[in-house]
Structures are given as C-alpha cells and as structure tokens.
Amino acid sequence: RRVRKAVVSTQSTGECGIEWIRLKWDELEGKEKAKLKREAKALNNANGLFRPARKPSSYNVFCKEQMKLGKRMVEIGKLWKDLSEEEKRVYKERAAEGEEV
C-alpha cells in the first residue's frame, strides 16, 4: 500500500494543510466518514449555507425526456434548437410545475 506524505500547503486551513486533511480522511472508516458528513450537513443547514435545489429549466425537462429515449446530448441540443416556440412552451409549462429532473 502506498503511503502519502502529509504536506502542508501554502493555502492552509487552520493548523494543517489540505493534503494533511485528505490523508486523515482516507484513514477514516466508513461509519466515521458518514458521521462527519452528517455533522457537516447539519452545520451547513444551521448556518444557512444549504440551498435547496432549483426548479428545472424547460431545457432540463426536455433533456430528461430525450435521454430516456436513448438519445445523446449532441442530438438533444440540435433537437432543442430546432423546436418552435409553441413546442418549447409545453416544456416551459412542465418546468414551471416543478417536474422532477
């Protein structure tokens, strides 16, 4: 197993550098990582740092639908560009309703 050396970078975070933090994170086990992630998420929520997901755009709704049909993004972009405003209106309405992407 390869051992990484802890290197203190010039952009230190507190007393230790980011490399040291990564080294320590790799040493943690699954349960400890999960606990720290939960605590960080709770802390972010308490401080107002968590932002809920935005509503999807009409393009996002269109892409999701086309991807389910097995089309690639290159094709989807061209299809979206070729749609008329009336055809795009359907997707705009679905996006305004907050359809899951």
Coordinates of C-alpha atoms in Angstrom, one line a residue:
R1 CA 0.0 0.0 0.0
R2 CA 1.3 3.4 -1.0
V3 CA 1.6 5.9 1.8
R4 CA 1.2 9.5 1.0
K5 CA 3.2 12.1 2.9
A6 CA 1.3 14.9 4.6
V7 CA 2.4 18.2 3.0
V8 CA 1.3 21.5 4.4
S9 CA 0.3 23.7 1.5
T10 CA 0.5 27.5 1.3
Q11 CA -3.3 27.6 1.5
S12 CA -3.6 26.2 4.9
T13 CA -6.9 25.5 6.6
G14 CA -6.4 26.2 10.2
E15 CA -3.4 24.5 11.6
C16 CA -3.0 22.0 8.8
G17 CA -2.9 21.9 5.0
I18 CA -5.4 20.4 2.6
E19 CA -3.1 17.4 1.9
W20 CA -3.0 16.5 5.6
I21 CA -6.8 16.7 5.8
R22 CA -7.1 14.4 2.7
L23 CA -4.6 11.9 4.3
K24 CA -6.6 11.8 7.5
W25 CA -9.9 11.5 5.6
D26 CA -8.5 8.5 3.7
E27 CA -7.6 6.8 7.0
L28 CA -11.2 7.1 8.4
E29 CA -13.6 4.2 8.2
G30 CA -17.0 4.3 6.6
K31 CA -19.0 4.9 9.7
E32 CA -16.8 7.7 10.8
K33 CA -16.9 9.4 7.4
A34 CA -20.7 9.1 7.3
K35 CA -20.9 10.6 10.8
L36 CA -18.7 13.6 9.8
K37 CA -20.7 14.1 6.6
R38 CA -24.0 14.2 8.6
E39 CA -22.5 16.7 11.1
A40 CA -21.2 18.9 8.3
K41 CA -24.6 18.9 6.5
A42 CA -26.4 19.7 9.8
L43 CA -23.9 22.6 10.4
N44 CA -24.4 23.9 6.9
N45 CA -28.1 23.8 7.3
A46 CA -27.9 25.6 10.7
N47 CA -25.8 28.4 9.2
G48 CA -28.0 28.8 6.2
L49 CA -25.4 27.5 3.8
F50 CA -27.5 24.8 2.3
R51 CA -29.5 25.8 -0.7
P52 CA -32.4 23.7 -1.9
A53 CA -32.3 22.5 -5.5
R54 CA -33.6 24.9 -8.1
K55 CA -36.6 24.1 -10.3
P56 CA -35.6 22.5 -13.6
S57 CA -35.5 24.6 -16.7
S58 CA -37.5 23.8 -19.7
Y59 CA -34.4 22.5 -21.4
N60 CA -33.7 20.2 -18.4
V61 CA -37.1 18.7 -18.7
F62 CA -36.6 18.2 -22.5
C63 CA -33.2 16.6 -22.0
K64 CA -34.5 14.2 -19.4
E65 CA -37.3 13.1 -21.7
Q66 CA -35.0 12.7 -24.7
M67 CA -32.4 10.8 -22.7
K68 CA -35.0 8.3 -21.6
L69 CA -35.4 7.6 -25.3
G70 CA -31.7 6.9 -25.6
K71 CA -30.6 10.0 -27.4
R72 CA -27.2 11.6 -26.8
M73 CA -26.7 15.2 -25.7
V74 CA -25.3 16.2 -29.1
E75 CA -28.6 15.1 -30.7
I76 CA -30.7 16.6 -28.0
G77 CA -29.1 20.1 -28.3
K78 CA -29.8 20.1 -32.0
L79 CA -33.4 19.0 -31.5
W80 CA -34.0 21.7 -28.8
K81 CA -32.6 24.3 -31.2
D82 CA -35.0 23.2 -33.9
L83 CA -38.1 23.3 -31.8
S84 CA -40.6 26.0 -32.3
E85 CA -41.7 28.3 -29.5
E86 CA -45.0 26.6 -29.4
E87 CA -43.3 23.2 -28.9
K88 CA -41.0 24.7 -26.2
R89 CA -44.0 26.1 -24.4
V90 CA -45.0 22.6 -23.4
Y91 CA -41.7 22.1 -21.7
K92 CA -41.8 25.5 -20.1
E93 CA -45.1 24.7 -18.5
R94 CA -43.9 21.4 -17.2
A95 CA -40.8 23.1 -15.8
A96 CA -42.9 25.8 -14.1
E97 CA -44.9 23.0 -12.4
G98 CA -41.6 21.8 -10.9
E99 CA -41.3 18.5 -12.7
E100 CA -38.5 16.3 -11.3
V101 CA -35.4 16.1 -13.4

